[in-house]
Coordinates of C-alpha atoms in Angstrom, one line a residue:
X1 CA 21.1 -7.7 -4.0
X2 CA 18.3 -5.3 -5.1
X3 CA 16.2 -6.6 -2.2
X4 CA 16.8 -4.9 1.2
X5 CA 14.2 -6.3 3.6
X6 CA 13.2 -4.1 6.5
X7 CA 13.5 -7.0 8.9
X8 CA 16.5 -9.1 7.8
X9 CA 16.3 -11.6 10.6
X10 CA 12.6 -12.4 9.8
X11 CA 13.5 -12.5 6.1
X12 CA 16.2 -15.2 6.8
X13 CA 13.9 -17.1 9.1
X14 CA 11.2 -17.3 6.4
X15 CA 13.8 -18.3 3.8
X16 CA 15.0 -21.3 5.8
X17 CA 11.4 -22.2 6.7
X18 CA 10.6 -22.2 3.0
X19 CA 13.5 -24.5 2.3
X20 CA 12.3 -26.9 5.0
X21 CA 8.8 -27.0 3.6
X22 CA 10.2 -27.6 0.1
X23 CA 12.3 -30.5 1.3
X24 CA 9.4 -32.0 3.2
X25 CA 7.0 -31.7 0.3
X26 CA 9.3 -33.4 -2.2
X27 CA 8.4 -36.9 -1.1
X28 CA 4.7 -36.4 -0.2
X29 CA 1.5 -36.9 -2.1
X30 CA 0.2 -34.5 -4.8
X31 CA -1.6 -32.3 -2.2
X32 CA 1.6 -31.9 -0.1
X33 CA 3.6 -31.2 -3.2
X34 CA 1.2 -28.5 -4.4
X35 CA 1.3 -26.9 -0.9
X36 CA 5.1 -26.9 -1.0
X37 CA 5.0 -25.2 -4.4
X38 CA 2.6 -22.5 -3.1
X39 CA 4.8 -22.0 0.0
X40 CA 7.8 -21.4 -2.2
X41 CA 6.0 -19.0 -4.4
X42 CA 4.7 -17.1 -1.4
X43 CA 8.2 -16.7 0.0
X44 CA 9.4 -15.1 -3.2
X45 CA 6.4 -12.8 -3.4
X46 CA 7.2 -11.5 0.1
X47 CA 10.9 -10.8 -0.7
X48 CA 10.5 -7.3 -2.1
X49 CA 8.1 -4.4 -1.4
X50 CA 6.0 -3.3 -4.4
X51 CA 7.8 0.1 -4.3
X52 CA 11.0 -1.8 -5.2
X53 CA 9.7 -2.2 -8.7
X54 CA 12.6 -4.1 -10.3
X55 CA 13.1 -6.4 -7.4
X56 CA 9.3 -7.0 -7.0
X57 CA 8.9 -7.8 -10.7
X58 CA 11.8 -10.2 -10.5
X59 CA 10.2 -12.0 -7.5
X60 CA 6.8 -12.2 -9.2
X61 CA 8.5 -13.8 -12.2
X62 CA 10.2 -16.4 -10.1
X63 CA 7.0 -17.1 -8.2
X64 CA 5.1 -17.5 -11.5
X65 CA 7.7 -20.0 -12.8
X66 CA 7.4 -22.0 -9.6
X67 CA 3.7 -22.2 -9.9
X68 CA 3.9 -22.9 -13.6
X69 CA 5.8 -26.1 -13.2
X70 CA 3.8 -27.1 -10.1
X71 CA 6.8 -29.3 -9.0
X72 CA 7.2 -31.0 -12.4
X73 CA 10.0 -30.6 -14.9
X74 CA 7.6 -29.7 -17.7
X75 CA 5.5 -26.6 -17.7
X76 CA 1.8 -27.7 -17.7
X77 CA 0.7 -24.1 -17.1
X78 CA -0.9 -22.1 -14.2
X79 CA -4.6 -22.7 -13.9
X80 CA -7.2 -20.4 -12.4
X81 CA -7.8 -22.6 -9.3
X82 CA -4.2 -22.4 -8.0
X83 CA -4.0 -18.7 -9.0
X84 CA -7.2 -17.9 -7.1
X85 CA -6.1 -19.9 -4.1
X86 CA -2.9 -17.9 -4.0
X87 CA -4.8 -14.6 -4.1
X88 CA -7.0 -15.7 -1.2
X89 CA -4.0 -16.8 0.8
X90 CA -2.3 -13.4 0.3
X91 CA -5.5 -11.7 1.6
X92 CA -5.9 -14.1 4.5
X93 CA -2.3 -13.6 5.6
X94 CA -2.8 -9.9 5.3
X95 CA -5.7 -10.2 7.7
X96 CA -8.2 -8.6 5.3
X97 CA -11.8 -9.3 6.3
X98 CA -13.6 -11.5 3.8
X99 CA -16.3 -8.8 3.2
X100 CA -13.5 -6.6 1.9
X101 CA -11.2 -9.1 0.2
X102 CA -14.2 -10.7 -1.6
X103 CA -15.0 -7.5 -3.5
X104 CA -11.4 -7.2 -4.7
X105 CA -11.1 -10.9 -5.7
X106 CA -14.2 -10.7 -7.8
X107 CA -12.3 -8.3 -10.1
X108 CA -9.0 -10.2 -10.4
X109 CA -9.9 -13.9 -10.1
X110 CA -10.0 -16.3 -13.1
X111 CA -12.2 -19.3 -13.7
X112 CA -10.8 -22.5 -12.2
X113 CA -9.8 -24.1 -15.5
X114 CA -8.6 -20.9 -17.3
X115 CA -4.9 -20.6 -18.1
X116 CA -3.4 -17.6 -16.3
X117 CA -0.8 -15.6 -18.4
X118 CA 2.1 -13.9 -16.8
X119 CA 0.8 -10.3 -17.3
X120 CA -2.5 -11.1 -15.5
X121 CA -0.5 -12.8 -12.7
X122 CA 1.8 -9.9 -12.3
X123 CA -1.0 -7.3 -12.4
X124 CA -3.0 -9.2 -9.7
X125 CA 0.0 -9.9 -7.4
X126 CA 0.9 -6.2 -7.6
X127 CA -2.7 -5.1 -7.0
X128 CA -3.0 -7.5 -4.0
X129 CA 0.1 -6.4 -2.2
X130 CA -0.5 -2.7 -2.8
X131 CA -4.0 -3.2 -1.5
X132 CA -2.5 -4.6 1.7
X133 CA -0.3 -1.5 2.0
X134 CA -3.2 0.8 1.2
X135 CA -5.4 -0.7 3.9
X136 CA -2.5 -0.4 6.4
X137 CA -2.2 3.3 5.6
X138 CA -5.9 3.7 5.9
X139 CA -5.8 2.1 9.3
X140 CA -3.1 4.5 10.4
X141 CA -5.1 7.4 9.2
X142 CA -8.1 6.3 11.3
X143 CA -5.8 6.1 14.3
X144 CA -4.8 9.7 13.9
X145 CA -8.5 10.6 14.2
X146 CA -9.2 8.6 17.4
X147 CA -7.5 6.4 19.9
X148 CA -10.5 4.2 20.1
X149 CA -12.5 2.0 17.7
X150 CA -14.7 4.9 16.7
X151 CA -14.2 8.5 15.5
X152 CA -16.2 11.6 14.6
X153 CA -18.2 10.6 11.6
X154 CA -17.9 13.9 9.8
X155 CA -14.2 14.0 10.3
X156 CA -14.0 10.4 8.9
X157 CA -16.1 11.5 5.8
X158 CA -13.7 14.4 5.2
X159 CA -10.7 12.1 5.3
X160 CA -12.4 9.7 3.0
X161 CA -13.2 12.5 0.5
X162 CA -9.6 13.7 0.6
X163 CA -8.4 10.1 0.1
X164 CA -10.8 9.8 -2.9
X165 CA -9.4 12.9 -4.4
X166 CA -5.8 11.5 -4.0
X167 CA -6.9 8.3 -5.8
X168 CA -8.6 10.2 -8.6
X169 CA -5.4 12.2 -9.2
X170 CA -3.4 9.0 -9.5
X171 CA -2.5 7.1 -12.7
X172 CA -5.1 4.3 -12.2
X173 CA -3.7 2.1 -15.0
X174 CA -0.6 1.6 -12.9
X175 CA -1.4 -0.2 -9.5
X176 CA 1.8 1.2 -7.9
X177 CA 0.4 4.7 -8.2
X178 CA -2.0 3.9 -5.3
X179 CA 1.1 4.0 -3.1
X180 CA 1.6 7.6 -4.0
X181 CA -2.1 8.3 -3.3
X182 CA -1.6 7.4 0.4
X183 CA 1.3 9.6 0.7
X184 CA -0.6 12.6 -0.6
X185 CA -2.9 12.4 2.4
X186 CA -0.1 13.2 4.8
X187 CA -0.2 14.6 8.4
X188 CA -0.1 18.2 7.2
X189 CA -3.0 17.9 4.9
X190 CA -4.9 15.9 7.4
X191 CA -4.3 18.4 10.1
X192 CA -5.6 21.2 7.9
X193 CA -8.8 19.4 7.3
X194 CA -9.2 18.6 11.0
X195 CA -8.7 22.2 12.0
X196 CA -11.4 23.3 9.6
X197 CA -13.8 20.9 11.2
X198 CA -12.9 21.3 14.9
X199 CA -13.6 25.0 15.0
X200 CA -16.8 25.2 17.1
X201 CA -17.6 21.6 16.3
X202 CA -19.0 18.9 18.6
X203 CA -19.3 15.3 17.3
X204 CA -23.0 14.4 16.7
X205 CA -22.3 10.9 15.5
X206 CA -19.5 8.4 15.1
X207 CA -18.1 5.9 12.6
X208 CA -16.6 2.6 13.6
X209 CA -13.1 1.7 12.4
X210 CA -14.4 -1.3 10.4
X211 CA -16.9 0.9 8.5
X212 CA -14.1 3.4 7.8
X213 CA -11.8 0.7 6.4
X214 CA -14.6 -0.8 4.3
X215 CA -15.4 2.6 2.8
X216 CA -11.7 3.3 2.1
X217 CA -11.3 -0.2 0.6
X218 CA -14.3 0.5 -1.7
X219 CA -12.6 3.6 -3.1
X220 CA -9.6 1.5 -4.0
X221 CA -11.5 -1.4 -5.4
X222 CA -13.6 0.8 -7.6
X223 CA -10.5 1.9 -9.5
X224 CA -9.1 -1.6 -10.0
X225 CA -9.4 -2.9 -13.5
X226 CA -11.3 -6.1 -13.9
X227 CA -9.4 -8.8 -15.7
X228 CA -12.5 -10.7 -16.8

């Protein structure tokens, strides 16, 4: 009841799709069964937004238990291989370019045969989903600067500097605080910075959207605590 999905129809469709995958995987080989387990875990991870802390933590706990059993009655434990594969899947489904996601994964992945405790799992899931949200907000910021795939380089640099200041002011030991950082760079503050620059200013060079997002991502990843 704590979960209130923004798109309830999509939520229900994904739920029933997960049930179908689960039933199909029950009689298959080990690979199919593992895929079914991952599908079930992914469904629960998508249920709640990270800003819904209690609901999200509950969903992460359910997903961890699903992966922990890996379709068995006993609990053999969650190893680094399945854990890392799940992280990659979250990034892939979030359409994060590999040159960006790779830098994040280096900080939160485990070795293949390492046991992954719940606190590490929870921290990494929260970090990944907040990173998706952060990149989405960064993309929206770029779109306020230009309606094309490039924007005034100096203006982009000012926005990135302001975003860095917002991240520095956040509680970096708590991943959810990154959500607050994005909100600090709202339209009013952005408009103020743009007005300062646009007075008697003509663009001399430009920055591509991909470069802007890569630089914005680097600001986030630099603050992520490495689990190794």
